[in-house]
CSV table of C-alpha atoms and ligand atoms in Angstrom, one decimal:
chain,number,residue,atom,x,y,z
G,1,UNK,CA,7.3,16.4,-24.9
G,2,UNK,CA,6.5,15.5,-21.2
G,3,UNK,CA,9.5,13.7,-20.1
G,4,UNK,CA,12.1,11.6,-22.4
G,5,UNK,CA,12.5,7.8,-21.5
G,6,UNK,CA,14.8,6.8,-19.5
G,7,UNK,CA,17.2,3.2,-20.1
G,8,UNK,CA,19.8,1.5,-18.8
G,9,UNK,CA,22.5,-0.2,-20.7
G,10,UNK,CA,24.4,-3.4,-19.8
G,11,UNK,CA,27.3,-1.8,-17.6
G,12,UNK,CA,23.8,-0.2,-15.3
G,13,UNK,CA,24.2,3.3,-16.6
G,14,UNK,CA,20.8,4.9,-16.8
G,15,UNK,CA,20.4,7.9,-18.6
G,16,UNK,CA,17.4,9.5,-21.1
G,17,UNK,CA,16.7,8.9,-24.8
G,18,UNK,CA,16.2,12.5,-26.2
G,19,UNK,CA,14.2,11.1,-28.9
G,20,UNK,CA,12.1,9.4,-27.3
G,21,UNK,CA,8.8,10.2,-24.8
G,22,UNK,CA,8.4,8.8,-21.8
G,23,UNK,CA,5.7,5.7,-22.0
G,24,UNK,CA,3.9,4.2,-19.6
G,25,UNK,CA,1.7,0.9,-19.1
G,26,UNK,CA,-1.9,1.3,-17.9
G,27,UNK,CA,-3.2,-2.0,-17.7
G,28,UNK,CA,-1.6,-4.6,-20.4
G,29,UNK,CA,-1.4,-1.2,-22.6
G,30,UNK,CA,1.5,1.0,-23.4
G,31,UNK,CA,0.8,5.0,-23.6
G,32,UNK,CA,2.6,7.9,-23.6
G,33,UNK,CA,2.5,9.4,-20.0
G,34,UNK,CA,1.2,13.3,-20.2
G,35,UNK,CA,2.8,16.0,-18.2
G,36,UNK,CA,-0.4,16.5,-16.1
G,37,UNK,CA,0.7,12.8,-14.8
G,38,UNK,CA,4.3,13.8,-13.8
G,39,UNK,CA,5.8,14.9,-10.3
G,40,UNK,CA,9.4,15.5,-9.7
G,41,UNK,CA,9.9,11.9,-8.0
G,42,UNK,CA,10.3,12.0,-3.8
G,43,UNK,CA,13.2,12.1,-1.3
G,44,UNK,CA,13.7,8.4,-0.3
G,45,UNK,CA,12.4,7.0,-4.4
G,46,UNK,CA,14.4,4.5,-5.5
G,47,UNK,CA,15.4,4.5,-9.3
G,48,UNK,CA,16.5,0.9,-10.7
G,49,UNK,CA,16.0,-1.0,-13.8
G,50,UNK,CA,14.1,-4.3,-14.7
G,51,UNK,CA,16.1,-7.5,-15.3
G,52,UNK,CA,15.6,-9.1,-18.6
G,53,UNK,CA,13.4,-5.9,-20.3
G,54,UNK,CA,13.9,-3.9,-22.9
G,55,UNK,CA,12.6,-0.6,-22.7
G,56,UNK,CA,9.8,1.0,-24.2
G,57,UNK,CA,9.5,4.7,-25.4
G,58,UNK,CA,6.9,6.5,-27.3
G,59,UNK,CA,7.7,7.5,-30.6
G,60,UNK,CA,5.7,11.2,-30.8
G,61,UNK,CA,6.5,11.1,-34.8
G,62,UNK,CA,4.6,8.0,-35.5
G,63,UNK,CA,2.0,8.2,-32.8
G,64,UNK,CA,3.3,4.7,-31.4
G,65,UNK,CA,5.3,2.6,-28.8
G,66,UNK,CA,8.8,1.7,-29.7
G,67,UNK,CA,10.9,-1.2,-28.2
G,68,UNK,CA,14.6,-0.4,-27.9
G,69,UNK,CA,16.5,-3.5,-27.9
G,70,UNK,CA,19.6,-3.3,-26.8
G,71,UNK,CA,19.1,-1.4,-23.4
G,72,UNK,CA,16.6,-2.4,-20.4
G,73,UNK,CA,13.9,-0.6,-19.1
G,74,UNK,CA,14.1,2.0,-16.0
G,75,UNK,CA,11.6,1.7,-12.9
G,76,UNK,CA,10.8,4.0,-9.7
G,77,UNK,CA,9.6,2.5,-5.9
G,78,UNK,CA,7.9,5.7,-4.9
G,79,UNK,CA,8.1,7.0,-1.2
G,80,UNK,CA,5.0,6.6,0.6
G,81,UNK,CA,2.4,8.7,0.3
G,82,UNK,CA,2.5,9.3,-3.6
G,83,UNK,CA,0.0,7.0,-5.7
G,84,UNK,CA,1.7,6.2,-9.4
G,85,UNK,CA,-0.4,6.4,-12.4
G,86,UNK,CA,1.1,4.4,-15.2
G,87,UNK,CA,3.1,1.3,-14.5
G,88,UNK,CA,7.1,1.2,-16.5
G,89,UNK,CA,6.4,0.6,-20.1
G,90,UNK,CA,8.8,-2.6,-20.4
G,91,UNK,CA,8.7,-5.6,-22.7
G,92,UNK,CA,9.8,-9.8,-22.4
G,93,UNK,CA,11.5,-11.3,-24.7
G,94,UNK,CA,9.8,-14.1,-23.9
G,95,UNK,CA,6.8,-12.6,-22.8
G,96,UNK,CA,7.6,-12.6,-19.0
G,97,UNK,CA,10.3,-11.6,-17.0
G,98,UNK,CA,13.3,-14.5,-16.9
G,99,UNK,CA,13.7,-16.7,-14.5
G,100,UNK,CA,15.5,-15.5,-11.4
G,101,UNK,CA,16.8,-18.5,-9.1
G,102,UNK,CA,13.6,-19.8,-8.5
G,103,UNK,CA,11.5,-17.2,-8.8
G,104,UNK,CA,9.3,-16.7,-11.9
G,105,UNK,CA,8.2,-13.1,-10.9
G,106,UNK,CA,9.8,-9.7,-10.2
G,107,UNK,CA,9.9,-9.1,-6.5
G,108,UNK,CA,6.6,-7.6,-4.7
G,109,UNK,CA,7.3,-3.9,-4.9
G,110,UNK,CA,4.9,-0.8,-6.3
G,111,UNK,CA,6.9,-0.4,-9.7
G,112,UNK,CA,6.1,2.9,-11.0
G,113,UNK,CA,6.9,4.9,-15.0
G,114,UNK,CA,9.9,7.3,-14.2
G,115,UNK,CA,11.6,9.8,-16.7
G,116,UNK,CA,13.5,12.7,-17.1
G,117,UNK,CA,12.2,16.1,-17.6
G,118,UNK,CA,15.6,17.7,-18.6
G,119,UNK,CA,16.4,18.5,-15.3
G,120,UNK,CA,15.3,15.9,-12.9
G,121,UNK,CA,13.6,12.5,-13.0
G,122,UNK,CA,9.7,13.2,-13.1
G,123,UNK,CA,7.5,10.4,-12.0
G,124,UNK,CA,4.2,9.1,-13.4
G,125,UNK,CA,2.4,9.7,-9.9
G,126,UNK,CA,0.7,12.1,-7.2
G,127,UNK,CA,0.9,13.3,-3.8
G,128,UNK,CA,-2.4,11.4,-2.5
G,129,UNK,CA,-1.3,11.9,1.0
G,130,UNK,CA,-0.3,14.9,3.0
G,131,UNK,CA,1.5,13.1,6.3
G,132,UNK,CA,5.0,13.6,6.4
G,133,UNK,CA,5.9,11.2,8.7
G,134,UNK,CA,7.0,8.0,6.1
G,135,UNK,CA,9.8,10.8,4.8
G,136,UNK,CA,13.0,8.4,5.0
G,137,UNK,CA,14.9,11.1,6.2
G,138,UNK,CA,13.1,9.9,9.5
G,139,UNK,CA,14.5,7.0,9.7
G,140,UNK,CA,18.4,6.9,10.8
G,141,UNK,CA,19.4,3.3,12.0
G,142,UNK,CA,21.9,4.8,13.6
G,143,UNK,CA,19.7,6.7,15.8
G,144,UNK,CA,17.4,3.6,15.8
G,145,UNK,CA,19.4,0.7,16.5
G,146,UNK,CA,20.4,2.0,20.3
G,147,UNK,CA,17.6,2.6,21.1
G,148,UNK,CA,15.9,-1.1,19.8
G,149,UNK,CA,18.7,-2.5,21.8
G,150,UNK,CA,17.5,-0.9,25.3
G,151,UNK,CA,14.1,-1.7,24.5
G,152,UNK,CA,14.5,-5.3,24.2
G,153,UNK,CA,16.5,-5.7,27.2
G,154,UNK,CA,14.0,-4.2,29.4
G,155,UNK,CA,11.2,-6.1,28.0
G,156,UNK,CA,13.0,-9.0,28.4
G,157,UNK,CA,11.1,-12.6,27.4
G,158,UNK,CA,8.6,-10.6,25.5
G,159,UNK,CA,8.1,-12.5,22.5
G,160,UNK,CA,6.7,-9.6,20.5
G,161,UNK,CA,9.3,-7.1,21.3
G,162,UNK,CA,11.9,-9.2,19.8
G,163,UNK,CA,9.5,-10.0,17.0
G,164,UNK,CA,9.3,-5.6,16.4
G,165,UNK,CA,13.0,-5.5,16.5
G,166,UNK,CA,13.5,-7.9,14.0
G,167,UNK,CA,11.3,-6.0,11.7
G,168,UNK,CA,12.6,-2.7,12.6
G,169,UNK,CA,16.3,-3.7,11.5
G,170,UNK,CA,16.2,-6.8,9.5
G,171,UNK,CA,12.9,-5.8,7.5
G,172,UNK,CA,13.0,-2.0,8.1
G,173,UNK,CA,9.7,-2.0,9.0
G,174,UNK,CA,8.8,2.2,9.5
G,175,UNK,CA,5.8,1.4,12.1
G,176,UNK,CA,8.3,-0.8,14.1
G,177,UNK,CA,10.8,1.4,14.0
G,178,UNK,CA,8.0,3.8,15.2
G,179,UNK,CA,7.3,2.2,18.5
G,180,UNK,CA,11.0,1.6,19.2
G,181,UNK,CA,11.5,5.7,18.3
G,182,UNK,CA,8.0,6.6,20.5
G,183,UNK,CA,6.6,8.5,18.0
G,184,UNK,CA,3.5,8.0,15.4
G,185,UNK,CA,1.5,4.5,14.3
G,186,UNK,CA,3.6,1.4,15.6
G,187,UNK,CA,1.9,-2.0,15.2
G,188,UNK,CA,0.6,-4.9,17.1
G,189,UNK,CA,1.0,-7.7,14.8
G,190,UNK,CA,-0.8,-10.9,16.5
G,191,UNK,CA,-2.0,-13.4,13.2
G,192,UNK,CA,-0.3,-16.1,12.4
G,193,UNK,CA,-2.5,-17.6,9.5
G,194,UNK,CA,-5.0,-16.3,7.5
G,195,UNK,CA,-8.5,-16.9,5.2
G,196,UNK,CA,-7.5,-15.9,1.9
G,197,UNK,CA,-4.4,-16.7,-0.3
G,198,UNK,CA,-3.4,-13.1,-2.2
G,199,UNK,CA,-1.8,-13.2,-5.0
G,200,UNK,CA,1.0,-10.3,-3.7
G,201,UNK,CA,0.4,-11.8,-0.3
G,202,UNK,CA,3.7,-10.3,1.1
G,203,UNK,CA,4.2,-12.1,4.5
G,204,UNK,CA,3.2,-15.8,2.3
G,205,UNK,CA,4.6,-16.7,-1.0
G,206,UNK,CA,4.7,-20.3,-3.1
G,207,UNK,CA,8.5,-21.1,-3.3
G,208,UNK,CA,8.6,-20.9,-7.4
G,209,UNK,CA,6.1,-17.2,-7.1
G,210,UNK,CA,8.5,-14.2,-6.2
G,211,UNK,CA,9.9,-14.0,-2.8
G,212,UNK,CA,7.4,-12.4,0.6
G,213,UNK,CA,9.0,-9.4,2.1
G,214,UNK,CA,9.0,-10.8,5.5
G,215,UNK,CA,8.3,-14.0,7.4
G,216,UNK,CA,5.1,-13.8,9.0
G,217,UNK,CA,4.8,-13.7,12.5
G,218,UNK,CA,5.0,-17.5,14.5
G,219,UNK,CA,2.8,-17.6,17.9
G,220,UNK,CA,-0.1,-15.5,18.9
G,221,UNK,CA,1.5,-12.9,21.8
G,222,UNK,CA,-0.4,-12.9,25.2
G,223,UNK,CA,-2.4,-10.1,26.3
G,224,UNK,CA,0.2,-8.9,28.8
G,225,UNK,CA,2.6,-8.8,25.6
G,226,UNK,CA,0.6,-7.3,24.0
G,227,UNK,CA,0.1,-4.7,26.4
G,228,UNK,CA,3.2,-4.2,27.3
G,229,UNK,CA,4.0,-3.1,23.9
G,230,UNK,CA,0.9,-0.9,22.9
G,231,UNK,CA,-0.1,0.9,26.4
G,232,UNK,CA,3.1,2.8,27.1
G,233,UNK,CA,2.6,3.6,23.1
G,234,UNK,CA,-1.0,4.9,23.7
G,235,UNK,CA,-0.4,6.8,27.2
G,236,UNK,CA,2.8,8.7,26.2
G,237,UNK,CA,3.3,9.4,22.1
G,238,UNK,CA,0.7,12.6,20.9
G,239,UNK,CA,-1.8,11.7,18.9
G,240,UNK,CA,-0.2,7.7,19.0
G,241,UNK,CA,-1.9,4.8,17.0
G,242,UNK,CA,-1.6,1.4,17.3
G,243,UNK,CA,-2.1,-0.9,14.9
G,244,UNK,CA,-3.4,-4.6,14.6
G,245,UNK,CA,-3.3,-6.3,11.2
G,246,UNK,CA,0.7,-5.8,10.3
G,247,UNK,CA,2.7,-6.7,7.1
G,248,UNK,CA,4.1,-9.9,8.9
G,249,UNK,CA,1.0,-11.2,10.1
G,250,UNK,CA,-1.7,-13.3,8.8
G,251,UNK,CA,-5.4,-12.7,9.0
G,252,UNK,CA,-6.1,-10.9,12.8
G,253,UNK,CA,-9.8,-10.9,13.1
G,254,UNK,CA,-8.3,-14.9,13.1
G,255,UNK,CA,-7.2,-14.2,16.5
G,256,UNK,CA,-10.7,-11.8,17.0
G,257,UNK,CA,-10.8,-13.5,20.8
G,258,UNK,CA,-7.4,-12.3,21.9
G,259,UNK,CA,-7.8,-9.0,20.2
G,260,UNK,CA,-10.7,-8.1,22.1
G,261,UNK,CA,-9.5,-9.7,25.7
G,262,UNK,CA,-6.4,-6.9,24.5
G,263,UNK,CA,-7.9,-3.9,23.8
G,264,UNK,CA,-10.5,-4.0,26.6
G,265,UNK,CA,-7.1,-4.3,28.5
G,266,UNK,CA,-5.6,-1.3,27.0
G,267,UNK,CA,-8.8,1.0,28.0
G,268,UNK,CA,-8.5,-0.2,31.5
G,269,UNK,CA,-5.3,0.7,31.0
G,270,UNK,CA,-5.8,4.4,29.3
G,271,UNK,CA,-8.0,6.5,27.5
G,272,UNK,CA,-5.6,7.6,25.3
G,273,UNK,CA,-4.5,7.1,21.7
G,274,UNK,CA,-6.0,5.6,18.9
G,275,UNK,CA,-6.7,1.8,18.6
G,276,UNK,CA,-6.3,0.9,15.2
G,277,UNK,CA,-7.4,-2.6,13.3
G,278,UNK,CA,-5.6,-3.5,9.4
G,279,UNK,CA,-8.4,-6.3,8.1
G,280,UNK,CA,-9.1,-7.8,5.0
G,281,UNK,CA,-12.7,-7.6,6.6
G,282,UNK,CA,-13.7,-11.4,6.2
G,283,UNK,CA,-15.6,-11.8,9.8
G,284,UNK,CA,-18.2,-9.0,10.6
G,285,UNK,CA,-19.2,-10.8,13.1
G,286,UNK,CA,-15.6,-11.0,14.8
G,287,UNK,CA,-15.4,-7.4,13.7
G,288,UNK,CA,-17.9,-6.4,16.1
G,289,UNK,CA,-16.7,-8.4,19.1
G,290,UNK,CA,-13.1,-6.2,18.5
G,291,UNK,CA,-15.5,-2.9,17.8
G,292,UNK,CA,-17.3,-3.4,21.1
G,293,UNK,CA,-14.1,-3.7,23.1
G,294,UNK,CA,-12.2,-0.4,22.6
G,295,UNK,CA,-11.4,-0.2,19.2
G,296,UNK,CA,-11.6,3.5,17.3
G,297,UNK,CA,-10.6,2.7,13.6
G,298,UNK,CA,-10.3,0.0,10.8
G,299,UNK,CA,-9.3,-0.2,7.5
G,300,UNK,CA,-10.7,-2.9,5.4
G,301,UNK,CA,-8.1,-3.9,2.3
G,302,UNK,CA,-9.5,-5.1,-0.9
G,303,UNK,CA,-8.2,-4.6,-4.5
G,304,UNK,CA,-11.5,-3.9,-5.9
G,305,UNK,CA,-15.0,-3.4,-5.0
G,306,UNK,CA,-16.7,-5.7,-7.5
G,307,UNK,CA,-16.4,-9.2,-6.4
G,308,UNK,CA,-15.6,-11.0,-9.6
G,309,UNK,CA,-11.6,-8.9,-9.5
G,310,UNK,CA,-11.5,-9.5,-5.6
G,311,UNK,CA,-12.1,-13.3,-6.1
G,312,UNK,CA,-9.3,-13.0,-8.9
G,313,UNK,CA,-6.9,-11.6,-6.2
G,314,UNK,CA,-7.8,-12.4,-2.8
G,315,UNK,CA,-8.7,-16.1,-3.5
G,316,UNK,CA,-10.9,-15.9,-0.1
G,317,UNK,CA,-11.2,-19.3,1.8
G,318,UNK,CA,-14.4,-19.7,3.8
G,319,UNK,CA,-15.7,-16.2,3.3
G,320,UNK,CA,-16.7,-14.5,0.3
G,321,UNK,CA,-16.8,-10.8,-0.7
G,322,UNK,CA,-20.1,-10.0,0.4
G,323,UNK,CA,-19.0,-10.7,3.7
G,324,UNK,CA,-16.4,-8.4,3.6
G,325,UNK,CA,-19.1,-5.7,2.3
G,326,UNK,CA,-20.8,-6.7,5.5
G,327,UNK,CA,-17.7,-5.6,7.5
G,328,UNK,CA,-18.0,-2.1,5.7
G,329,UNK,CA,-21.7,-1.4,7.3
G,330,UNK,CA,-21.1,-3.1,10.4
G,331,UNK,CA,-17.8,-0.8,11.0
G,332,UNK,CA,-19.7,2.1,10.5
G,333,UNK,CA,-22.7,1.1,12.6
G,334,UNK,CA,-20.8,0.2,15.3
G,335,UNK,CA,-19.0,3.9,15.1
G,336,UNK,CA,-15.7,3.3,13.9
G,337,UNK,CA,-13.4,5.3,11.7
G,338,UNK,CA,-14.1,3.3,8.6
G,339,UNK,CA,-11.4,3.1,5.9
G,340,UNK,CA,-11.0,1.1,2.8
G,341,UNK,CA,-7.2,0.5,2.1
G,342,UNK,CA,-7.6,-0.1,-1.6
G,343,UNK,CA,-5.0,-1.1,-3.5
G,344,UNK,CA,-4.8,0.3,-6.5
G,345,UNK,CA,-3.7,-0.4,-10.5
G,346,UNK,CA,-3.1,1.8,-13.2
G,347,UNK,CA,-5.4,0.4,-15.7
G,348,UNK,CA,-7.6,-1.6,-13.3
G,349,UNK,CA,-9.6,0.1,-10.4
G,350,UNK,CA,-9.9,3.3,-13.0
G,351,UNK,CA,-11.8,1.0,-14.9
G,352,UNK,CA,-15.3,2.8,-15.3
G,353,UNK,CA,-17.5,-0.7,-14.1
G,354,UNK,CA,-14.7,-0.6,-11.1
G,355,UNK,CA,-15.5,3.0,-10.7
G,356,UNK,CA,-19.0,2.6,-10.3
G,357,UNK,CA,-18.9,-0.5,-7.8
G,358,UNK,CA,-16.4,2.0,-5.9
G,359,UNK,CA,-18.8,4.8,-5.6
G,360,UNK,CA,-21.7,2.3,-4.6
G,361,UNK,CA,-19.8,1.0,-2.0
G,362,UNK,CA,-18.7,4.4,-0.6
G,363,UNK,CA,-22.0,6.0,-1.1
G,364,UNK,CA,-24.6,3.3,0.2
G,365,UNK,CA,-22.0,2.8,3.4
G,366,UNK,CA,-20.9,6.1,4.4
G,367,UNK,CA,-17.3,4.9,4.8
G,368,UNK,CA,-15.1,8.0,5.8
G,369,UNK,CA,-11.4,7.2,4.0
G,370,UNK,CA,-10.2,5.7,1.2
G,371,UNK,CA,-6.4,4.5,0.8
G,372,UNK,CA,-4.9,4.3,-2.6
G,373,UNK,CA,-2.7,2.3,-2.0
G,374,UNK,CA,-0.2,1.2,-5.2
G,375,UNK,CA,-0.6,-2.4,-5.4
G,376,UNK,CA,2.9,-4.0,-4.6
G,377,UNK,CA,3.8,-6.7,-7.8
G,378,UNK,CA,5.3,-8.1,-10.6
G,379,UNK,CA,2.5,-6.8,-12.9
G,380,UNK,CA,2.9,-10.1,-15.0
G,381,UNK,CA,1.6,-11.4,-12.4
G,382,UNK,CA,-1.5,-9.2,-11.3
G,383,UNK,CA,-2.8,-9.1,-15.1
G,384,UNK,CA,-2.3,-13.1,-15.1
G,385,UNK,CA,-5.0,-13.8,-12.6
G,386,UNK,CA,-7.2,-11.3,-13.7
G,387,UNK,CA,-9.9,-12.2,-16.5
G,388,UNK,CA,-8.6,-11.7,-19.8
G,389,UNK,CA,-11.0,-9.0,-20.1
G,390,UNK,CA,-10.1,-7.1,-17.3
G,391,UNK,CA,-6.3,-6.6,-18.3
G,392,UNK,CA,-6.8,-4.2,-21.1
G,393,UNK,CA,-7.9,-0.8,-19.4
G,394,UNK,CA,-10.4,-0.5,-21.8
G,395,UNK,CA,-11.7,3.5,-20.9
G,396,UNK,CA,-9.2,3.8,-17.8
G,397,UNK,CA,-9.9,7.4,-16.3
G,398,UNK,CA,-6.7,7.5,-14.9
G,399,UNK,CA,-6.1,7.0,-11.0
G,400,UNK,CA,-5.4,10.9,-10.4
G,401,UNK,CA,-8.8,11.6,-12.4
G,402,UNK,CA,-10.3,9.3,-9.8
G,403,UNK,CA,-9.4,10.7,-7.2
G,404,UNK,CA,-10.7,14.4,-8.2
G,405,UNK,CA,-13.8,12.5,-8.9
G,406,UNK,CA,-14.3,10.5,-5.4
G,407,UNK,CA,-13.6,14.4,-3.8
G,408,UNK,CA,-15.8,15.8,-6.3
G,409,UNK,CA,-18.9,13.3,-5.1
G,410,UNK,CA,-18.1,13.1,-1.6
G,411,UNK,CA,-16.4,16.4,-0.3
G,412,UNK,CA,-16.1,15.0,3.2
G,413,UNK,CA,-14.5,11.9,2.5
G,414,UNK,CA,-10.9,11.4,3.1
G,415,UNK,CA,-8.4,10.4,0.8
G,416,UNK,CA,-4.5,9.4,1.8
G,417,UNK,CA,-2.0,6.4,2.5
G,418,UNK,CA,-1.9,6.5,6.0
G,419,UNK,CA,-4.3,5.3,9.3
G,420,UNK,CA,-5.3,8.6,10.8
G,421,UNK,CA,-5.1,9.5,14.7
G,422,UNK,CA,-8.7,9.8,16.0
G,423,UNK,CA,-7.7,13.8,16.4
G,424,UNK,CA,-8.1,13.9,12.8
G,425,UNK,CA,-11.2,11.8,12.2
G,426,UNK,CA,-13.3,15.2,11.9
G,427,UNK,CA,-12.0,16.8,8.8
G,428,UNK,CA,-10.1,15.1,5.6
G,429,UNK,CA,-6.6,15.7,6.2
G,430,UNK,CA,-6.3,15.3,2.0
G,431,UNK,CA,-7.3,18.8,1.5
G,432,UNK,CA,-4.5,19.9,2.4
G,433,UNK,CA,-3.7,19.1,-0.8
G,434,UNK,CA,-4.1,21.4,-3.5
G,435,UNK,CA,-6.5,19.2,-6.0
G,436,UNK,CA,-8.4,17.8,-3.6
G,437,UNK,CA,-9.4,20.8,-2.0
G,438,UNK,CA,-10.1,22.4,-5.4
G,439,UNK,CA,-11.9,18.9,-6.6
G,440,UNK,CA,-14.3,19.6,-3.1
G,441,UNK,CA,-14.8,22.7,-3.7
G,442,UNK,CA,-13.2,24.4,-1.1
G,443,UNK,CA,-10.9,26.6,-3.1
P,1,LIG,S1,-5.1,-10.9,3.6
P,1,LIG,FE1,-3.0,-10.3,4.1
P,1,LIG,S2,-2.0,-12.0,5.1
P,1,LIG,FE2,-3.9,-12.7,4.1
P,1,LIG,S3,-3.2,-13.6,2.2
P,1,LIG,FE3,-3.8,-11.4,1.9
P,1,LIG,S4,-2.0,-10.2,2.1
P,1,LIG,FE4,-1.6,-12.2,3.0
């Protein structure tokens, strides 16, 4: 047996089900979750169960699924830096999860199979990223919050610094707790609306969907704000990023003009550090005008590389995905680090047509980095937009399989979860990792 299930009964005591196997959903199908799949889950996972499930174990006798119904199913949010393979094997009574308040949908978080191996909770995951630096043990408000406070009194009336220290203690936001702490990525949010309507859009939500994590940012900060905040960043942290294109912002190749004006200012200002752009790569053209200014790196998000799944999820307004395609090339013409930040679904982007279109894409570009990203919500919700079709994982691979097959193909591409400082652009920091190095051949 790989790992027994784990449930949780009415008083919120989770504990394992000796006779039964962990199971895991890939796609809209259950399956029992191999130990190849497993790694002891990561300091800073949280472990909680789903309201309103039953849980779902696999029945090794019989071959099958079973529904337990008297106790609910168990769920891991992995720490950064791990991509999950199987999605919690959990069933609706009534075919969704109830009603909470208003909200039809679970929250809009990266839920992940979890079990116990005997001795410790095992995860249906694996390290895709070696970076450290997301480690919650990092992260001490208590060292933080003094140091936020100083900040924003000697930047008083900047609009943005008071924006970063609302996400760095009310949203616990890592890259803004970054720039507060000196230290890594910190970000440069600037967007206040945006071209396409995601489904998981996690800074814009319908009131009746599932709540966004954070409100998105309200006024477009001046160039001297923006400045203030990213130049000290770039001309004193080693091997510093910052980051347009933020969690709490809209669409900012929206705000291409300002962006530009900005990071010409920045390399008056220093040669230093990396300037980094977060896109859902909708205006090439815009793209280029940012490109030509300073910039060193972008990552273009998409959920898929075929266009009829991104349609399904992006819902793109005014664009379409060929455009974002045309963001690919043009990145990498115009020099930049070029990374996809795909998010991924067990089930879905191991899907061999969405294999393909992913190797095309990589292949006929020469994109240097792809992000697997786990794709953060209420899989109800994802699988409802897709075509019926696409839900099933019909001939999944398996994400981990994937990945040893994109390193496999193309040795020198990079694989992770996190923007990399232009110091690392040369070689993929993913072989560090054992598979990956083994998958490119490097022993
Ligand atoms: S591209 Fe970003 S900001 Fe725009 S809808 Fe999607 S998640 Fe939201």
């Amino acid at each position: 047996m790989s790992a027994r299930l784990l449930v949780c009964d009415a008083d919120g005591r989770i504990y394992d089900r000796p006779d039964l196997a962990l199971a895991g959903q890939v796609g809209d199908r259950w399956v029992p979750v191999t130990a190849d799949d497993l790694v002891p889950v990561p300091e800073g996972t949280k472990v909680f169960f789903l309201p309103g499930s039953r849980a779902v174990g696999w029945d090794e006798g019989r071959g099958r699924p079973r529904t337990l119904k008297r106790v609910r199913a168990v769920a891991a949010l992995l720490q950064a830096g791990y991509t999950r393979t199987h999605l919690p094997a959990a069933a609706y009574p009534k075919g969704t999860p109830p009603k909470r308040g208003c909200h039809d949908y679970l929250p809009l978080w990266a839920y992940a199979a979890v079990g116990w191996d005997g001795d410790r909770m095992v995860a249906a995951a694996f390290r895709s990223d070696p970076m450290t630096h997301s480690e919650t043990h990092h992260y001490d408000d208590r060292q933080i919050a003094p140091r936020v406070e100083a900040r924003v009194a000697r930047h008083a009336g900047n609009r943005l610094v008071r924006h970063l220290a609302r996400c760095a203690l009310e949203y616990h936001c890592f890259a803004a707790k970054n720039w507060f702490m000196e230290r890594w990525e910190a970000p440069l949010p600037a967007a206040p609306s945006c071209n396409a309507r995601c489904v998981g859009c996690i800074s814009l939500q319908p009131a009746d969907c599932c709540p966004a994590s954070q409100d998105r940012i309200g006024f477009v900060p001046t160039v001297d704000e923006l400045c203030a905040v990213a130049v000290p960043h770039l001309e004193r942290v080693p091997r510093g990023i910052v980051s347009f294109g933020q969690g709490c912002e809209g669409e900012p190749l929206t705000v291409a003009n300002r962006l530009a004006e900005a990071v010409a200012r920045f390399r008056d200002r220093t040669g230093k550090g990396t300037i980094h752009l977060n896109t859902n790569g909708s205006l090439p053209d815009a793209l280029v005008r940012v490109a030509r200014a300073g910039l060193d790196s972008v990552r273009i998000s998409l959920n898929s590389a075929r266009a009829e799944t991104y349609d399904a999820y992006y819902r793109p307004r005014g664009y379409r995905f060929d455009d974002v395609v045309a963001s690919v090339r043009a990145a990498v013409d115009a020099g930049l680090y070029t990374a996809l930040n795909l998010l991924v679904f067990p089930g879905v982007n191991d899907r061999p047509e969405e294999v393909d279109a992913l190797e095309r894409l990589i292949g006929e570009t020469g994109l240097h980095m792809v992000h697997l990203r786990n794709l953060s919500i209420d899989p109800a919700l994802y699988l409802g937009h897709l075509p019926p079709r696409l839900r099933s994982g019909a001939g999944a691979i398996g994400l981990r399989n994937l990945a040893v097959r994109l390193k496999r193909r193309f040795p020198r591409l990079d694989l992770g979860y996190f923007n990399r400082p232009r110091e690392a652009f040369g070689a993929p920091v993913v072989d560090a990792l054992g598979w990956a190095r083994e998958a490119a051949g490097k022993g």
